[in-house]
Amino acid sequence: MSHDSTTAPEAAARKLAGRRRREIVAVLLFSGGPIFESSIPLSVFGIDRQDAGVPRYRLLVCAGEEGPLRTTGGLELTAPHGLEAISRAGTVVVPAWRSITSPPPEEALDAIRRAHEEGARIVGLCTGAFVLAAAGLLDGRPATTHWMYAPTLAKRYPSVHVDPRELFVDDGDVLTSAGTAAGIDLCLHIVRTDHGNEAAGALARRLVVPPRRSGGQERYLDRSLPEEIGADPLAEVVAWALEHLHEQFDVETLAARAYMSRRTFDRRFRSLTGSAPLQWLITQRVLQAQRLLETSDYSVDEVAGRCGFRSPVALRGHFRRQLGSSPAAYRAAYRARRPQAGDSGAVVKADRPLDLAPVPGPEAAGPGPVPAQSRRTAAAAHTLGAAAASMQTGPSGHAEGVKQASEAFAQGRASLPGPRSAP
């Protein structure tokens, strides 16, 4: 999907400095980076596949700091080039950064800024977006990163237009992607941009991946808030909202509970989370609807009422926009993938609305349900960011079931944003 960008036309007109070459790709590695993300651009741009119809790139693997570079599993890497090699590249890829809370080395940031000033295309895969943001290259631009880190990116760099829904964003001379597999999507997009659909398709066949994925990150999103909100006064308001999703209330109600005007509440909420409160609230209601559809025999009309939607029509509209499926079709797909008798996947008749407030981690959980009142304390607020993680543990594998059911309808998600690229 294309998007309007004031920077894209300017970026398209920029020319490379004389010593840089379009076919040279520099990959910037740092110690502590995950090996999978780091290997993606090495595999895409570093292997000669001309026999399969893929034009060849020249790869320069560069150390962003003094080595050896330690990576996943305690492995040590030695990059054949240093930062000076970036001066020859027409494309610079930062596949990952080791910590979203620590600043990258200033020498590496200077090299990236210089490359951009000289017309190079700069690419950040997953947490590599934090390096691009630290270099100031994302200011005023659209960008994405792994959904789990998007709120932190938005909070730390408020001038960046972070969209956690996208698999990747192409803003002309600066490109960013979501996590892990989305890095492959973006690298294929770069090959497609440089050499056309046939070359990208041939490469995709070699990698045994789809040449172009539809949809975005929505079906993988953690629907709660980052843990860092736990100490903020808004955490209590958020905890209340999560416990009362079965009631009809709006953002004005939340603002009043926070003793703020609507405008102040919106600004404060967005600064903490990178998300508008109305969109967050709708997403939470859709998530509750998902869980009721999975674990109860309520009709769609009843589910709508128990999730705080004013009508079944409102539920169907928001559900389809977020998951690309009707509630009834989602339930049918989920049950088709789940056993129906006597195990954790069985569908049971619920006698009350599901309490979706985040619960303490396994170390604090007892054999029975956690009282809702205990989740209204600061301890509950601290675990807001871990809500989805708690669904991914245990024999039921809730989150995996949601992902699989959602993927069944990925082809029907035309109304949802997909990869964004400049015209």
PDB file of N, CA, C and O in Angstrom, residues 26-72:
ATOM      1  N   ALA A  26      25.867  -2.366   2.323  1.00  0.00           N
ATOM      2  CA  ALA A  26      26.623  -2.504   3.570  1.00  0.00           C
ATOM      3  C   ALA A  26      25.668  -2.910   4.684  1.00  0.00           C
ATOM      4  O   ALA A  26      24.620  -2.288   4.865  1.00  0.00           O
ATOM      5  N   VAL A  27      26.001  -3.971   5.397  1.00  0.00           N
ATOM      6  CA  VAL A  27      25.204  -4.438   6.537  1.00  0.00           C
ATOM      7  C   VAL A  27      25.980  -4.137   7.807  1.00  0.00           C
ATOM      8  O   VAL A  27      27.116  -4.588   7.967  1.00  0.00           O
ATOM      9  N   LEU A  28      25.360  -3.373   8.685  1.00  0.00           N
ATOM     10  CA  LEU A  28      26.025  -2.890   9.892  1.00  0.00           C
ATOM     11  C   LEU A  28      25.645  -3.768  11.081  1.00  0.00           C
ATOM     12  O   LEU A  28      24.479  -3.838  11.472  1.00  0.00           O
ATOM     13  N   LEU A  29      26.625  -4.459  11.641  1.00  0.00           N
ATOM     14  CA  LEU A  29      26.381  -5.382  12.749  1.00  0.00           C
ATOM     15  C   LEU A  29      26.926  -4.820  14.056  1.00  0.00           C
ATOM     16  O   LEU A  29      27.959  -4.147  14.080  1.00  0.00           O
ATOM     17  N   PHE A  30      26.214  -5.129  15.135  1.00  0.00           N
ATOM     18  CA  PHE A  30      26.629  -4.718  16.476  1.00  0.00           C
ATOM     19  C   PHE A  30      26.681  -5.944  17.381  1.00  0.00           C
ATOM     20  O   PHE A  30      25.979  -6.938  17.151  1.00  0.00           O
ATOM     21  N   SER A  31      27.479  -5.869  18.404  1.00  0.00           N
ATOM     22  CA  SER A  31      27.527  -6.938  19.389  1.00  0.00           C
ATOM     23  C   SER A  31      26.184  -7.014  20.111  1.00  0.00           C
ATOM     24  O   SER A  31      25.568  -5.991  20.418  1.00  0.00           O
ATOM     25  N   GLY A  32      25.740  -8.232  20.373  1.00  0.00           N
ATOM     26  CA  GLY A  32      24.478  -8.423  21.067  1.00  0.00           C
ATOM     27  C   GLY A  32      23.282  -8.513  20.149  1.00  0.00           C
ATOM     28  O   GLY A  32      22.162  -8.751  20.611  1.00  0.00           O
ATOM     29  N   GLY A  33      23.485  -8.339  18.846  1.00  0.00           N
ATOM     30  CA  GLY A  33      22.369  -8.443  17.911  1.00  0.00           C
ATOM     31  C   GLY A  33      21.966  -9.891  17.688  1.00  0.00           C
ATOM     32  O   GLY A  33      22.812 -10.782  17.655  1.00  0.00           O
ATOM     33  N   PRO A  34      20.667 -10.170  17.500  1.00  0.00           N
ATOM     34  CA  PRO A  34      20.215 -11.544  17.259  1.00  0.00           C
ATOM     35  C   PRO A  34      20.699 -12.050  15.913  1.00  0.00           C
ATOM     36  O   PRO A  34      20.699 -11.326  14.918  1.00  0.00           O
ATOM     37  N   ILE A  35      21.100 -13.293  15.857  1.00  0.00           N
ATOM     38  CA  ILE A  35      21.726 -13.822  14.655  1.00  0.00           C
ATOM     39  C   ILE A  35      20.733 -13.993  13.513  1.00  0.00           C
ATOM     40  O   ILE A  35      21.086 -13.850  12.334  1.00  0.00           O
ATOM     41  N   PHE A  36      19.473 -14.312  13.806  1.00  0.00           N
ATOM     42  CA  PHE A  36      18.499 -14.506  12.735  1.00  0.00           C
ATOM     43  C   PHE A  36      18.286 -13.209  11.961  1.00  0.00           C
ATOM     44  O   PHE A  36      18.413 -13.171  10.734  1.00  0.00           O
ATOM     45  N   GLU A  37      17.966 -12.136  12.673  1.00  0.00           N
ATOM     46  CA  GLU A  37      17.754 -10.864  12.006  1.00  0.00           C
ATOM     47  C   GLU A  37      19.009 -10.426  11.253  1.00  0.00           C
ATOM     48  O   GLU A  37      18.938  -9.907  10.140  1.00  0.00           O
ATOM     49  N   SER A  38      20.173 -10.647  11.876  1.00  0.00           N
ATOM     50  CA  SER A  38      21.426 -10.242  11.240  1.00  0.00           C
ATOM     51  C   SER A  38      21.687 -11.018   9.955  1.00  0.00           C
ATOM     52  O   SER A  38      22.278 -10.500   9.005  1.00  0.00           O
ATOM     53  N   SER A  39      21.232 -12.274   9.915  1.00  0.00           N
ATOM     54  CA  SER A  39      21.529 -13.114   8.756  1.00  0.00           C
ATOM     55  C   SER A  39      20.625 -12.816   7.561  1.00  0.00           C
ATOM     56  O   SER A  39      20.964 -13.203   6.425  1.00  0.00           O
ATOM     57  N   ILE A  40      19.496 -12.155   7.776  1.00  0.00           N
ATOM     58  CA  ILE A  40      18.542 -11.944   6.678  1.00  0.00           C
ATOM     59  C   ILE A  40      19.166 -11.147   5.530  1.00  0.00           C
ATOM     60  O   ILE A  40      19.180 -11.617   4.384  1.00  0.00           O
ATOM     61  N   PRO A  41      19.694  -9.946   5.765  1.00  0.00           N
ATOM     62  CA  PRO A  41      20.285  -9.223   4.634  1.00  0.00           C
ATOM     63  C   PRO A  41      21.544  -9.903   4.094  1.00  0.00           C
ATOM     64  O   PRO A  41      21.867  -9.764   2.911  1.00  0.00           O
ATOM     65  N   LEU A  42      22.255 -10.656   4.946  1.00  0.00           N
ATOM     66  CA  LEU A  42      23.435 -11.377   4.457  1.00  0.00           C
ATOM     67  C   LEU A  42      23.026 -12.429   3.444  1.00  0.00           C
ATOM     68  O   LEU A  42      23.697 -12.641   2.430  1.00  0.00           O
ATOM     69  N   SER A  43      21.906 -13.103   3.715  1.00  0.00           N
ATOM     70  CA  SER A  43      21.437 -14.139   2.802  1.00  0.00           C
ATOM     71  C   SER A  43      20.848 -13.556   1.531  1.00  0.00           C
ATOM     72  O   SER A  43      21.068 -14.067   0.432  1.00  0.00           O
ATOM     73  N   VAL A  44      20.086 -12.467   1.677  1.00  0.00           N
ATOM     74  CA  VAL A  44      19.431 -11.875   0.507  1.00  0.00           C
ATOM     75  C   VAL A  44      20.442 -11.220  -0.433  1.00  0.00           C
ATOM     76  O   VAL A  44      20.410 -11.419  -1.647  1.00  0.00           O
ATOM     77  N   PHE A  45      21.366 -10.439   0.138  1.00  0.00           N
ATOM     78  CA  PHE A  45      22.259  -9.632  -0.693  1.00  0.00           C
ATOM     79  C   PHE A  45      23.664 -10.206  -0.849  1.00  0.00           C
ATOM     80  O   PHE A  45      24.447  -9.709  -1.657  1.00  0.00           O
ATOM     81  N   GLY A  46      23.990 -11.257  -0.084  1.00  0.00           N
ATOM     82  CA  GLY A  46      25.365 -11.727  -0.067  1.00  0.00           C
ATOM     83  C   GLY A  46      25.641 -13.003  -0.834  1.00  0.00           C
ATOM     84  O   GLY A  46      26.780 -13.459  -0.886  1.00  0.00           O
ATOM     85  N   ILE A  47      24.610 -13.617  -1.422  1.00  0.00           N
ATOM     86  CA  ILE A  47      24.796 -14.874  -2.141  1.00  0.00           C
ATOM     87  C   ILE A  47      24.539 -14.649  -3.630  1.00  0.00           C
ATOM     88  O   ILE A  47      23.547 -14.021  -4.017  1.00  0.00           O
ATOM     89  N   ASP A  48      25.422 -15.164  -4.445  1.00  0.00           N
ATOM     90  CA  ASP A  48      25.294 -15.022  -5.894  1.00  0.00           C
ATOM     91  C   ASP A  48      24.238 -16.006  -6.405  1.00  0.00           C
ATOM     92  O   ASP A  48      24.436 -17.218  -6.386  1.00  0.00           O
ATOM     93  N   ARG A  49      23.105 -15.467  -6.865  1.00  0.00           N
ATOM     94  CA  ARG A  49      22.022 -16.296  -7.401  1.00  0.00           C
ATOM     95  C   ARG A  49      21.707 -15.896  -8.841  1.00  0.00           C
ATOM     96  O   ARG A  49      20.561 -15.986  -9.294  1.00  0.00           O
ATOM     97  N   GLN A  50      22.706 -15.470  -9.564  1.00  0.00           N
ATOM     98  CA  GLN A  50      22.485 -15.046 -10.945  1.00  0.00           C
ATOM     99  C   GLN A  50      21.967 -16.192 -11.811  1.00  0.00           C
ATOM    100  O   GLN A  50      21.256 -15.962 -12.795  1.00  0.00           O
ATOM    101  N   ASP A  51      22.303 -17.436 -11.443  1.00  0.00           N
ATOM    102  CA  ASP A  51      21.794 -18.575 -12.198  1.00  0.00           C
ATOM    103  C   ASP A  51      20.286 -18.701 -12.109  1.00  0.00           C
ATOM    104  O   ASP A  51      19.653 -19.317 -12.970  1.00  0.00           O
ATOM    105  N   ALA A  52      19.691 -18.098 -11.059  1.00  0.00           N
ATOM    106  CA  ALA A  52      18.235 -18.135 -10.888  1.00  0.00           C
ATOM    107  C   ALA A  52      17.566 -16.854 -11.389  1.00  0.00           C
ATOM    108  O   ALA A  52      16.369 -16.671 -11.216  1.00  0.00           O
ATOM    109  N   GLY A  53      18.356 -15.988 -11.997  1.00  0.00           N
ATOM    110  CA  GLY A  53      17.772 -14.762 -12.519  1.00  0.00           C
ATOM    111  C   GLY A  53      17.730 -13.623 -11.524  1.00  0.00           C
ATOM    112  O   GLY A  53      16.991 -12.653 -11.729  1.00  0.00           O
ATOM    113  N   VAL A  54      18.524 -13.726 -10.452  1.00  0.00           N
ATOM    114  CA  VAL A  54      18.567 -12.662  -9.449  1.00  0.00           C
ATOM    115  C   VAL A  54      19.844 -11.844  -9.666  1.00  0.00           C
ATOM    116  O   VAL A  54      20.943 -12.383  -9.525  1.00  0.00           O
ATOM    117  N   PRO A  55      19.722 -10.567  -9.995  1.00  0.00           N
ATOM    118  CA  PRO A  55      20.931  -9.741 -10.166  1.00  0.00           C
ATOM    119  C   PRO A  55      21.775  -9.737  -8.906  1.00  0.00           C
ATOM    120  O   PRO A  55      21.267  -9.807  -7.791  1.00  0.00           O
ATOM    121  N   ARG A  56      23.076  -9.636  -9.102  1.00  0.00           N
ATOM    122  CA  ARG A  56      23.979  -9.752  -7.960  1.00  0.00           C
ATOM    123  C   ARG A  56      24.227  -8.406  -7.300  1.00  0.00           C
ATOM    124  O   ARG A  56      24.392  -7.388  -7.975  1.00  0.00           O
ATOM    125  N   TYR A  57      24.239  -8.430  -5.973  1.00  0.00           N
ATOM    126  CA  TYR A  57      24.668  -7.288  -5.179  1.00  0.00           C
ATOM    127  C   TYR A  57      26.074  -7.563  -4.661  1.00  0.00           C
ATOM    128  O   TYR A  57      26.505  -8.716  -4.567  1.00  0.00           O
ATOM    129  N   ARG A  58      26.764  -6.518  -4.308  1.00  0.00           N
ATOM    130  CA  ARG A  58      28.061  -6.651  -3.637  1.00  0.00           C
ATOM    131  C   ARG A  58      27.852  -6.338  -2.164  1.00  0.00           C
ATOM    132  O   ARG A  58      27.422  -5.241  -1.808  1.00  0.00           O
ATOM    133  N   LEU A  59      28.148  -7.309  -1.311  1.00  0.00           N
ATOM    134  CA  LEU A  59      27.870  -7.181   0.117  1.00  0.00           C
ATOM    135  C   LEU A  59      29.122  -6.789   0.891  1.00  0.00           C
ATOM    136  O   LEU A  59      30.189  -7.391   0.705  1.00  0.00           O
ATOM    137  N   LEU A  60      28.990  -5.811   1.766  1.00  0.00           N
ATOM    138  CA  LEU A  60      30.046  -5.419   2.695  1.00  0.00           C
ATOM    139  C   LEU A  60      29.495  -5.559   4.116  1.00  0.00           C
ATOM    140  O   LEU A  60      28.564  -4.857   4.496  1.00  0.00           O
ATOM    141  N   VAL A  61      30.035  -6.498   4.867  1.00  0.00           N
ATOM    142  CA  VAL A  61      29.612  -6.690   6.259  1.00  0.00           C
ATOM    143  C   VAL A  61      30.512  -5.834   7.145  1.00  0.00           C
ATOM    144  O   VAL A  61      31.733  -6.038   7.171  1.00  0.00           O
ATOM    145  N   CYS A  62      29.919  -4.896   7.861  1.00  0.00           N
ATOM    146  CA  CYS A  62      30.686  -3.890   8.601  1.00  0.00           C
ATOM    147  C   CYS A  62      30.395  -3.978  10.100  1.00  0.00           C
ATOM    148  O   CYS A  62      29.244  -4.125  10.504  1.00  0.00           O
ATOM    149  N   ALA A  63      31.436  -3.880  10.891  1.00  0.00           N
ATOM    150  CA  ALA A  63      31.280  -3.839  12.348  1.00  0.00           C
ATOM    151  C   ALA A  63      30.947  -2.414  12.762  1.00  0.00           C
ATOM    152  O   ALA A  63      31.657  -1.469  12.414  1.00  0.00           O
ATOM    153  N   GLY A  64      29.857  -2.276  13.522  1.00  0.00           N
ATOM    154  CA  GLY A  64      29.460  -0.958  13.995  1.00  0.00           C
ATOM    155  C   GLY A  64      30.201  -0.527  15.236  1.00  0.00           C
ATOM    156  O   GLY A  64      30.030   0.600  15.709  1.00  0.00           O
ATOM    157  N   GLU A  65      31.023  -1.431  15.787  1.00  0.00           N
ATOM    158  CA  GLU A  65      31.816  -1.145  16.987  1.00  0.00           C
ATOM    159  C   GLU A  65      32.957  -2.141  17.045  1.00  0.00           C
ATOM    160  O   GLU A  65      33.039  -3.061  16.223  1.00  0.00           O
ATOM    161  N   GLU A  66      33.817  -1.973  18.000  1.00  0.00           N
ATOM    162  CA  GLU A  66      34.969  -2.868  18.130  1.00  0.00           C
ATOM    163  C   GLU A  66      34.510  -4.295  18.403  1.00  0.00           C
ATOM    164  O   GLU A  66      33.595  -4.529  19.191  1.00  0.00           O
ATOM    165  N   GLY A  67      35.147  -5.262  17.742  1.00  0.00           N
ATOM    166  CA  GLY A  67      34.789  -6.670  17.897  1.00  0.00           C
ATOM    167  C   GLY A  67      35.620  -7.356  18.963  1.00  0.00           C
ATOM    168  O   GLY A  67      36.436  -6.718  19.620  1.00  0.00           O
ATOM    169  N   PRO A  68      35.437  -8.685  19.118  1.00  0.00           N
ATOM    170  CA  PRO A  68      34.501  -9.487  18.338  1.00  0.00           C
ATOM    171  C   PRO A  68      33.047  -9.186  18.706  1.00  0.00           C
ATOM    172  O   PRO A  68      32.764  -8.695  19.804  1.00  0.00           O
ATOM    173  N   LEU A  69      32.154  -9.472  17.778  1.00  0.00           N
ATOM    174  CA  LEU A  69      30.738  -9.203  17.983  1.00  0.00           C
ATOM    175  C   LEU A  69      30.054 -10.469  18.477  1.00  0.00           C
ATOM    176  O   LEU A  69      30.068 -11.495  17.795  1.00  0.00           O
ATOM    177  N   ARG A  70      29.490 -10.399  19.659  1.00  0.00           N
ATOM    178  CA  ARG A  70      28.812 -11.567  20.225  1.00  0.00           C
ATOM    179  C   ARG A  70      27.337 -11.554  19.824  1.00  0.00           C
ATOM    180  O   ARG A  70      26.693 -10.514  19.842  1.00  0.00           O
ATOM    181  N   THR A  71      26.821 -12.730  19.505  1.00  0.00           N
ATOM    182  CA  THR A  71      25.445 -12.810  19.055  1.00  0.00           C
ATOM    183  C   THR A  71      24.745 -13.971  19.747  1.00  0.00           C
ATOM    184  O   THR A  71      25.253 -14.521  20.731  1.00  0.00           O
ATOM    185  N   THR A  72      23.585 -14.353  19.227  1.00  0.00           N
ATOM    186  CA  THR A  72      22.756 -15.376  19.853  1.00  0.00           C
ATOM    187  C   THR A  72      23.548 -16.649  20.140  1.00  0.00           C
ATOM    188  O   THR A  72      24.324 -17.121  19.301  1.00  0.00           O
TER     189      THR A  72
END
